[in-house]
Short mmCIF file of C-alpha atoms (C1' of nucleotides) in Angstrom, two decimals:
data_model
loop_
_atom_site.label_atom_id
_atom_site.label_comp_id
_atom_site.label_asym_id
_atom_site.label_seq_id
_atom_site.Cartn_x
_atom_site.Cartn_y
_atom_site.Cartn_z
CA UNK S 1 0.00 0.00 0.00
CA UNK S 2 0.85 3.50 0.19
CA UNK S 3 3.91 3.88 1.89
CA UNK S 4 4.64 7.30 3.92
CA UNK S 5 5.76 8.52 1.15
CA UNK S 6 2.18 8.04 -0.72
CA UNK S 7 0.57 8.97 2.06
CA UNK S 8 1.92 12.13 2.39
CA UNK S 9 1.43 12.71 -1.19
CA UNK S 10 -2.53 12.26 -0.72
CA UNK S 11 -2.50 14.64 2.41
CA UNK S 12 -0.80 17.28 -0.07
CA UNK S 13 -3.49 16.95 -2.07
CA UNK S 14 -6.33 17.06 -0.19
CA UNK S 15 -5.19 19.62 1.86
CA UNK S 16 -6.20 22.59 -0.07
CA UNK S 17 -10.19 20.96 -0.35
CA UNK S 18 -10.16 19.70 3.24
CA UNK S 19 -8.47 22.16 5.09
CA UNK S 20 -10.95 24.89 6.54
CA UNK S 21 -14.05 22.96 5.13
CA UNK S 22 -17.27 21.83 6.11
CA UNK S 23 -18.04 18.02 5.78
CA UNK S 24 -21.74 19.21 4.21
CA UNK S 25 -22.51 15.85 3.35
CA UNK S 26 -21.03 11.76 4.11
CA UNK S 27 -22.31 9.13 2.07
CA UNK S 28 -21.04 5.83 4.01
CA UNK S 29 -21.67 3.15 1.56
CA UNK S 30 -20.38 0.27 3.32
CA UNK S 31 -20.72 -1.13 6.80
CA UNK S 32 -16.95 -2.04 7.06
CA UNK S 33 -13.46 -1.64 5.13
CA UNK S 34 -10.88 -3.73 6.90
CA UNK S 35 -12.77 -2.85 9.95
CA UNK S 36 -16.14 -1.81 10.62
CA UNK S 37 -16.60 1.78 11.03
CA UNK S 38 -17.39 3.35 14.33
CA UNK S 39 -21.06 3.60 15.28
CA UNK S 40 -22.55 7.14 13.41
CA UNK S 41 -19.51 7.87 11.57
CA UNK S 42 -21.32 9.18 8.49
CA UNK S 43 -23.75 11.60 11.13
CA UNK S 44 -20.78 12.46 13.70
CA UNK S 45 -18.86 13.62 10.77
CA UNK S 46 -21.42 16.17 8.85
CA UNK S 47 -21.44 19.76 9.95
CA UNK S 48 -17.82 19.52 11.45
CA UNK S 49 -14.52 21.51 10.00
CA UNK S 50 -11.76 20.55 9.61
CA UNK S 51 -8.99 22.40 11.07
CA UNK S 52 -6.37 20.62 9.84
CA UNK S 53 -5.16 17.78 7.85
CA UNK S 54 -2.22 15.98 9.23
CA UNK S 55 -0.32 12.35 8.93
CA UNK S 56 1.40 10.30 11.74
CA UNK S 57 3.14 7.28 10.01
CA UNK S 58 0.48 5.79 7.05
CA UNK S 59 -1.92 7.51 8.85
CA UNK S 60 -4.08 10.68 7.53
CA UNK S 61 -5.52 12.74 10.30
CA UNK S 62 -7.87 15.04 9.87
CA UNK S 63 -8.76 17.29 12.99
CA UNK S 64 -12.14 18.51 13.50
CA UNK S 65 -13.72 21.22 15.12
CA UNK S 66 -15.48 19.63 17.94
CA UNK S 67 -11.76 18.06 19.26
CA UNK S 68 -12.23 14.46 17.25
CA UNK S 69 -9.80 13.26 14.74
CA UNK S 70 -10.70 11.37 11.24
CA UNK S 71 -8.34 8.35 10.83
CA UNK S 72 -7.52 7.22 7.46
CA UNK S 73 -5.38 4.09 6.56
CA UNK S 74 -4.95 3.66 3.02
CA UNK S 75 -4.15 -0.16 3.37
CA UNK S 76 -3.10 -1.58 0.60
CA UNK S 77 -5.24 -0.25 -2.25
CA UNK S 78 -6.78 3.09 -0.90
CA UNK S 79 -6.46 6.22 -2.61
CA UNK S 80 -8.89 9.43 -2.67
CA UNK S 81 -9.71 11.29 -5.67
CA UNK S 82 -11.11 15.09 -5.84
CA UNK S 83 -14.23 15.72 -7.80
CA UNK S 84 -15.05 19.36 -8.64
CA UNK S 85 -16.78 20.79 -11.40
CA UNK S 86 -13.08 22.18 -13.50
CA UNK S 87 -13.89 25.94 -11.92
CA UNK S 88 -14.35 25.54 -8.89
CA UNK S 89 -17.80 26.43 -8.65
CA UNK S 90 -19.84 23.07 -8.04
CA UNK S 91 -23.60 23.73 -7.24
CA UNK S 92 -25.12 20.75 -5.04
CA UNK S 93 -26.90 19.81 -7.92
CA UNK S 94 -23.66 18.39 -9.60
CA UNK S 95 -23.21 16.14 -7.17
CA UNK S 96 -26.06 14.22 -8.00
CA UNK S 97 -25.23 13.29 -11.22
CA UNK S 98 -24.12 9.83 -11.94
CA UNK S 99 -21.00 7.87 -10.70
CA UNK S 100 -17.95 7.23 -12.54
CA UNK S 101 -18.15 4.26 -14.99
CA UNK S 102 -16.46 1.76 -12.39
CA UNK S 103 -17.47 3.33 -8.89
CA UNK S 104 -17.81 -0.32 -7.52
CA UNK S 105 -14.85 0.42 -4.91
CA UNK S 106 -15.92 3.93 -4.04
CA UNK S 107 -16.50 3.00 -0.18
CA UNK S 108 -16.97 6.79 1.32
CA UNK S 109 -17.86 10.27 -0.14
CA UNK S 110 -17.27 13.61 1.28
CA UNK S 111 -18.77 16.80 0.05
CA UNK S 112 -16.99 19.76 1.08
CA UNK S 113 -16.99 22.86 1.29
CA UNK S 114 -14.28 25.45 2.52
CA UNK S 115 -12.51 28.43 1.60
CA UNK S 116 -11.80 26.52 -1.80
CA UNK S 117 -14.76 25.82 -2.55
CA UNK S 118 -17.21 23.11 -3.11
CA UNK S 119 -15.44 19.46 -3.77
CA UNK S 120 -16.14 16.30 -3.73
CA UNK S 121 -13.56 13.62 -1.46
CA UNK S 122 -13.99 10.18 -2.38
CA UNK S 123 -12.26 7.35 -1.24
CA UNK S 124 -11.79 3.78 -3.42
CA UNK S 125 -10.35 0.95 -2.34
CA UNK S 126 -10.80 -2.41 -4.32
CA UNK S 127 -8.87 -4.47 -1.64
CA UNK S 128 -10.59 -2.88 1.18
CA UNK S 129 -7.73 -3.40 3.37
CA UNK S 130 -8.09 0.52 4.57
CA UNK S 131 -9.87 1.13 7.75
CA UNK S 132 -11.15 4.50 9.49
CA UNK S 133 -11.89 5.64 12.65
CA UNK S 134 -13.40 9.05 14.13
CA UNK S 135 -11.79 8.97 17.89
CA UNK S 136 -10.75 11.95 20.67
CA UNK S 137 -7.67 13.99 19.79
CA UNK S 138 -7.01 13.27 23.53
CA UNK S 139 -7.21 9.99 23.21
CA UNK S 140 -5.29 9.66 19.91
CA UNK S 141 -1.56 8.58 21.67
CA UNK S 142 -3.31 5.80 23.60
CA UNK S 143 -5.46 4.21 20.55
CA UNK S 144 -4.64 0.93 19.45
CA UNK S 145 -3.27 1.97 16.27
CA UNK S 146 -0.90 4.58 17.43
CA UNK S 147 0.28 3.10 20.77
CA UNK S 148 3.96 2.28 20.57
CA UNK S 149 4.30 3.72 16.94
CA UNK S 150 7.68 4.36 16.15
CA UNK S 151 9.55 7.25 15.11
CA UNK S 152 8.98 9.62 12.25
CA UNK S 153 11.55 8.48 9.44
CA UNK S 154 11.14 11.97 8.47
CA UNK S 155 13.58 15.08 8.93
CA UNK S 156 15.37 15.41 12.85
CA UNK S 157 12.97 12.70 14.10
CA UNK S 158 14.97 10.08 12.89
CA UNK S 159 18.35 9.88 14.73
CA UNK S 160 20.71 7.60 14.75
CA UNK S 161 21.32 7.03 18.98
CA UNK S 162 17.75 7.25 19.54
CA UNK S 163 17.27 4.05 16.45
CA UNK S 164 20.43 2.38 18.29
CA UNK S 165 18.13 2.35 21.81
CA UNK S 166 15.61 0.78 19.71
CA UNK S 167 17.46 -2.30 17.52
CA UNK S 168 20.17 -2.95 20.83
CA UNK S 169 20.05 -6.72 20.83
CA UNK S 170 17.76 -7.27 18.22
CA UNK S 171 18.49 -10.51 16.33
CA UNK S 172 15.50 -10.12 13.46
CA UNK S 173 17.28 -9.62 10.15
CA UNK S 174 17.54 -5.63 9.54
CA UNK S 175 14.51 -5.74 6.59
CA UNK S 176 12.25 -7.51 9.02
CA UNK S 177 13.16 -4.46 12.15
CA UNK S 178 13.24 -1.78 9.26
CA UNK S 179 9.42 -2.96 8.67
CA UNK S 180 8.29 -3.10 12.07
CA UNK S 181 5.99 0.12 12.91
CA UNK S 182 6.97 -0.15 16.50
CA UNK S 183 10.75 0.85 15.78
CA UNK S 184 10.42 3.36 12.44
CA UNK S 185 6.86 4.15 11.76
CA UNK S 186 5.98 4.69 8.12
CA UNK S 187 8.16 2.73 6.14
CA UNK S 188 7.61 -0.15 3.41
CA UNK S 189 8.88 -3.19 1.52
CA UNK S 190 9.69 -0.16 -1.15
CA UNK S 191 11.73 1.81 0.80
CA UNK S 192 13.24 -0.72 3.34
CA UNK S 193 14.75 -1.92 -0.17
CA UNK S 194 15.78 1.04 -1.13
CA UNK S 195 17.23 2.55 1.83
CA UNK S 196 19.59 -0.74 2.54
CA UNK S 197 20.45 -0.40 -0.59
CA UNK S 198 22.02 2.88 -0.48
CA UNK S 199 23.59 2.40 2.69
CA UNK S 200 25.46 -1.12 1.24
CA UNK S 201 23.63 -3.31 4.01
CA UNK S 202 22.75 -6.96 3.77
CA UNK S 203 18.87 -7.31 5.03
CA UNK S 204 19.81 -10.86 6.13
CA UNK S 205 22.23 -8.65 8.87
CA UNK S 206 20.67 -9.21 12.45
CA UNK S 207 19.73 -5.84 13.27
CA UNK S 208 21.49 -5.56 16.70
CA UNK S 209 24.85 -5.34 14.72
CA UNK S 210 24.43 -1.76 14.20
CA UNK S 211 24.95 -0.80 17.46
CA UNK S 212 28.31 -1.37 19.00
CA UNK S 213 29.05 -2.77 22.14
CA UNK S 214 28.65 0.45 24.34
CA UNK S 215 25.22 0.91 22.53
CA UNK S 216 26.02 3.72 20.27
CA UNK S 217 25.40 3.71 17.11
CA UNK S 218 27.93 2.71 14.39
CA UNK S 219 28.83 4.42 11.41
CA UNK S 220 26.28 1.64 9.44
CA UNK S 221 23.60 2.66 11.16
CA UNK S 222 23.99 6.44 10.83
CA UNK S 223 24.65 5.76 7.18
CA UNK S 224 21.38 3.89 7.43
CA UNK S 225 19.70 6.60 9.05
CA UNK S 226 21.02 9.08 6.25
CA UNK S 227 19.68 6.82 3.47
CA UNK S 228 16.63 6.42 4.85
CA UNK S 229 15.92 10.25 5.25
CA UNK S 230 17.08 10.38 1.92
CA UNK S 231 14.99 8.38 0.23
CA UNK S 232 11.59 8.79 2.11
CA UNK S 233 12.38 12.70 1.00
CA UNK S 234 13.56 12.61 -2.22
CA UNK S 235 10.19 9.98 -2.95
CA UNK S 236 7.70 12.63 -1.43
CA UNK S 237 8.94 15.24 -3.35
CA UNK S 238 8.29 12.74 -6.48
CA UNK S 239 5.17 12.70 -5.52
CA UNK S 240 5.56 8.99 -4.43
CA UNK S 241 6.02 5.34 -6.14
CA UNK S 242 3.00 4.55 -8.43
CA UNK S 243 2.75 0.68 -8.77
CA UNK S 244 -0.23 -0.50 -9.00
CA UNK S 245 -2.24 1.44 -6.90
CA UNK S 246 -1.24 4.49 -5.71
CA UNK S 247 -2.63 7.13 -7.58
CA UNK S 248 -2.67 10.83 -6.46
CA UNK S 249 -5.50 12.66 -5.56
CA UNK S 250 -5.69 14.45 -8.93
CA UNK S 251 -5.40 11.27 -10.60
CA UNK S 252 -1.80 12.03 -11.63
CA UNK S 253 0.84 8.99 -11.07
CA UNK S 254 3.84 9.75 -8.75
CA UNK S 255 6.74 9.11 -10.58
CA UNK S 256 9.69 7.81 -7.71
CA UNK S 257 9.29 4.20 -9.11
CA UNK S 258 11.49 5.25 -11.89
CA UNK S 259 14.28 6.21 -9.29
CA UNK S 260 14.13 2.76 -7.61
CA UNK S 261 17.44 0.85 -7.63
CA UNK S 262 16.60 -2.26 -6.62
CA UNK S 263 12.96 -2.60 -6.10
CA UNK S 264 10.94 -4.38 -8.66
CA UNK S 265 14.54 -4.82 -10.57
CA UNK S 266 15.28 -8.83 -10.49
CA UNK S 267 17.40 -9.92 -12.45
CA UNK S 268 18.64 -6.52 -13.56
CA UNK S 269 22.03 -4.41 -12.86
CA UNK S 270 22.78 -2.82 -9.92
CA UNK S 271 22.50 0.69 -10.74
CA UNK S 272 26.10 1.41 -8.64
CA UNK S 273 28.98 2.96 -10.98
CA UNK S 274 31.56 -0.17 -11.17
CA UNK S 275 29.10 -3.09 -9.41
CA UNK S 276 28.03 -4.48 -12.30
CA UNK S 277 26.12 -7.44 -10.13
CA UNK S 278 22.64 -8.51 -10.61
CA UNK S 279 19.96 -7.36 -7.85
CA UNK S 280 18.47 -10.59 -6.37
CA UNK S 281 14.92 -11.41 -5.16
CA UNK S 282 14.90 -13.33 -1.87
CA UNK S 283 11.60 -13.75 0.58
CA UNK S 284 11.93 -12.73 3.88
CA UNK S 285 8.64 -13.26 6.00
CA UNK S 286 6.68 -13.98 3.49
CA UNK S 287 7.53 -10.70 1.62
CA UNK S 288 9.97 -10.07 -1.29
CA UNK S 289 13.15 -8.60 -0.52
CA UNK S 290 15.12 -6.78 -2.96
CA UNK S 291 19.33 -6.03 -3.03
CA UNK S 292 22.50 -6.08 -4.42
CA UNK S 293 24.83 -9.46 -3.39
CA UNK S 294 27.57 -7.61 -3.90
CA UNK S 295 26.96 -4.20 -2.80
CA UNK S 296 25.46 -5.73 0.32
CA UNK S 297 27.41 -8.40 1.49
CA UNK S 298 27.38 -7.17 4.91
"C1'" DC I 1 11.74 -12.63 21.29
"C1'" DT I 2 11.51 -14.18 16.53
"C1'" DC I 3 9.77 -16.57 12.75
"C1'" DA I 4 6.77 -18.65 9.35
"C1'" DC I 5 2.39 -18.54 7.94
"C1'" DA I 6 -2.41 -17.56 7.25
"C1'" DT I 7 -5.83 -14.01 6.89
"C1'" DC I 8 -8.55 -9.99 5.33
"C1'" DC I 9 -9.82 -8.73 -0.37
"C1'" DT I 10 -9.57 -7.72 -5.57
"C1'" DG I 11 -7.22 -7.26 -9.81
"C1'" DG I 12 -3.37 -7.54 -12.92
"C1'" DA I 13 0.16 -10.30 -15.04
"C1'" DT I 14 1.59 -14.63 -16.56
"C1'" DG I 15 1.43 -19.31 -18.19
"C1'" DC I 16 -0.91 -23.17 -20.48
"C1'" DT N 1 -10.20 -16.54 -25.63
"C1'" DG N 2 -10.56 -18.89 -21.28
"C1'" DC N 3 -8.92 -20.54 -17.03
"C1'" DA N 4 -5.72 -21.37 -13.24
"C1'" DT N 5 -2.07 -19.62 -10.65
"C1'" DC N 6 0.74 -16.35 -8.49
"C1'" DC N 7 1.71 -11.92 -6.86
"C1'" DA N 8 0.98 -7.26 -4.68
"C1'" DG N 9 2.79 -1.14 -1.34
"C1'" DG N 10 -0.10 -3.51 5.18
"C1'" DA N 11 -1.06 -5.18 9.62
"C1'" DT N 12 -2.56 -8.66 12.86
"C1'" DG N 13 -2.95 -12.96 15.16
"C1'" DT N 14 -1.67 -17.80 15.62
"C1'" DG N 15 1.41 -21.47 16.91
"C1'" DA N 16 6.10 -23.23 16.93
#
DNA sequence: CTCACATCCTGGATGC
DNA sequence: TGCATCCAGGATGTGA
């Protein structure tokens, strides 16, 4: 599924429709996703503004004026699309007219209305592995979902003595601690790859051997830490990976999946000057791994 | 703690 | 063209 990356992608662009708007209308058109929604979600939500739209992990957040948040997992296959009328000037009446030719996985729909104008939020997901939930902002840090996230792999959040505290002893392989929410919260199979890659580290190395003996971290593990920022930035700016799924909420493609070095790539070059090895698939719990033999031997 | 595996779903790619 | 099979960006729960 969308990946931070994606994620924040589709927060970009459904910030300038969501933020400062009204939810005038929510059509609920299912009784459950991955999970059922909360009792009177469609009800709870109509009337209320949202004051802003944020992300925590793969999580979208939008606040709301009465102190709840809207949570938003994309799962696997989610992705929102914007319908306005091209100027910006919808009439209610527009609404009403008929669905897109394959609206079979068009699950919830938002009407909005805000300083933008009137638009039209509208979330598909053939897979339904997404999920929602309208809780507290209180009461956010102690959900289920959010208790014991990990850290932001974004900007200063991510440092390397703070991830040492975290992997000290570990013996899971580094792809399988790299994908666990509780230690870094928002990355992928995508970017796991990618971000071992660049920092030449085997994903069969048990994680634990990043940090030396003192617990600090060693110079692997910053370089980790450095590739990591690295690529989860340089992919947001690209608007994210488009694969099969992710789609942006203008129904543009993100185009990082053309920067990928070793995702997806089996069987072709390494893409580092002088390697000249093949990237390898390999599964690691269940879920395909992607590197460089040679580049990341250790 | 860690792992392998199944599970929730649909759709696209591939092979015969 | 059909049909079967495998695979997929996530997260959780089971049992070993």
């Amino acid at each position: 599924m969308p990946e931070l990356p994606e994620v924040e992608t589709v927060r970009r662009g459904l910030e300038p429709v969501m933020q400062g708007a009204r939810f005038m209308g929510v059509e609920q058109r299912r009784a459950d996703l991955r999970f059922a929604f909360p009792e009177g979600f469609a009800g709870r939500l109509e009337g209320r503004r949202v004051v802003s739209l944020g992300r925590r992990a793969k999580y979208l957040l939008a606040d709301l004026d009465d102190g709840m948040v809207l949570i938003c997992h994309l799962g696997m296959s989610g992705s929102f699309r914007i319908e306005t009328a091209g100027d910006g000037s919808l009439t209610p009446g527009i609404f009403h007219q008929a669905r897109s030719k394959d609206d079979r996985h068009d699950h919830v729909v938002f009407d909005m209305e805000g300083p933008a104008g009137r638009a039209r939020v509208i979330y598909n997901d053939p897979r339904r592995f997404g999920y929602m939930d309208l809780v507290a902002r209180a009461a956010l840090a102690e959900h289920a979902w959010f208790r014991g996230l990990g850290v932001e792999p974004t900007g200063n959040s991510l440092d390397p003595a703070d991830l040492a505290k975290r992997l000290i002893g570990k013996t899971a392989p580094l792809k399988a601690a790299l994908l666990d929410q509780r230690i870094i919260a928002g990355l992928g199979n995508i970017y796991v790859c990618e971000a071992m890659w660049r920092a030449e580290l085997s994903p069969l190395k048990p994680a634990g051997r990043l940090v030396g003996k003192t617990g600090r971290p060693r110079e692997a593990l910053v370089r980790l830490t450095e590739a990591i920022r690295a690529v989860i930035s340089e992919a947001i700016a690209a608007g994210g990976s488009s694969l099969r799924d992710h789609i942006r909420t203008d129904g543009t493609l993100g185009y990082f999946q053309h920067g990928f070095s070793v995702y997806d790539r089996e069987g072709k070059a390494c893409p580092r000057p002088g390697c000249g090895d093949t990237v390898r698939r390999i599964v690691q719990g269940g879920r395909s791994t992607f590197y460089c033999p040679r580049c990341q031997k250790n």
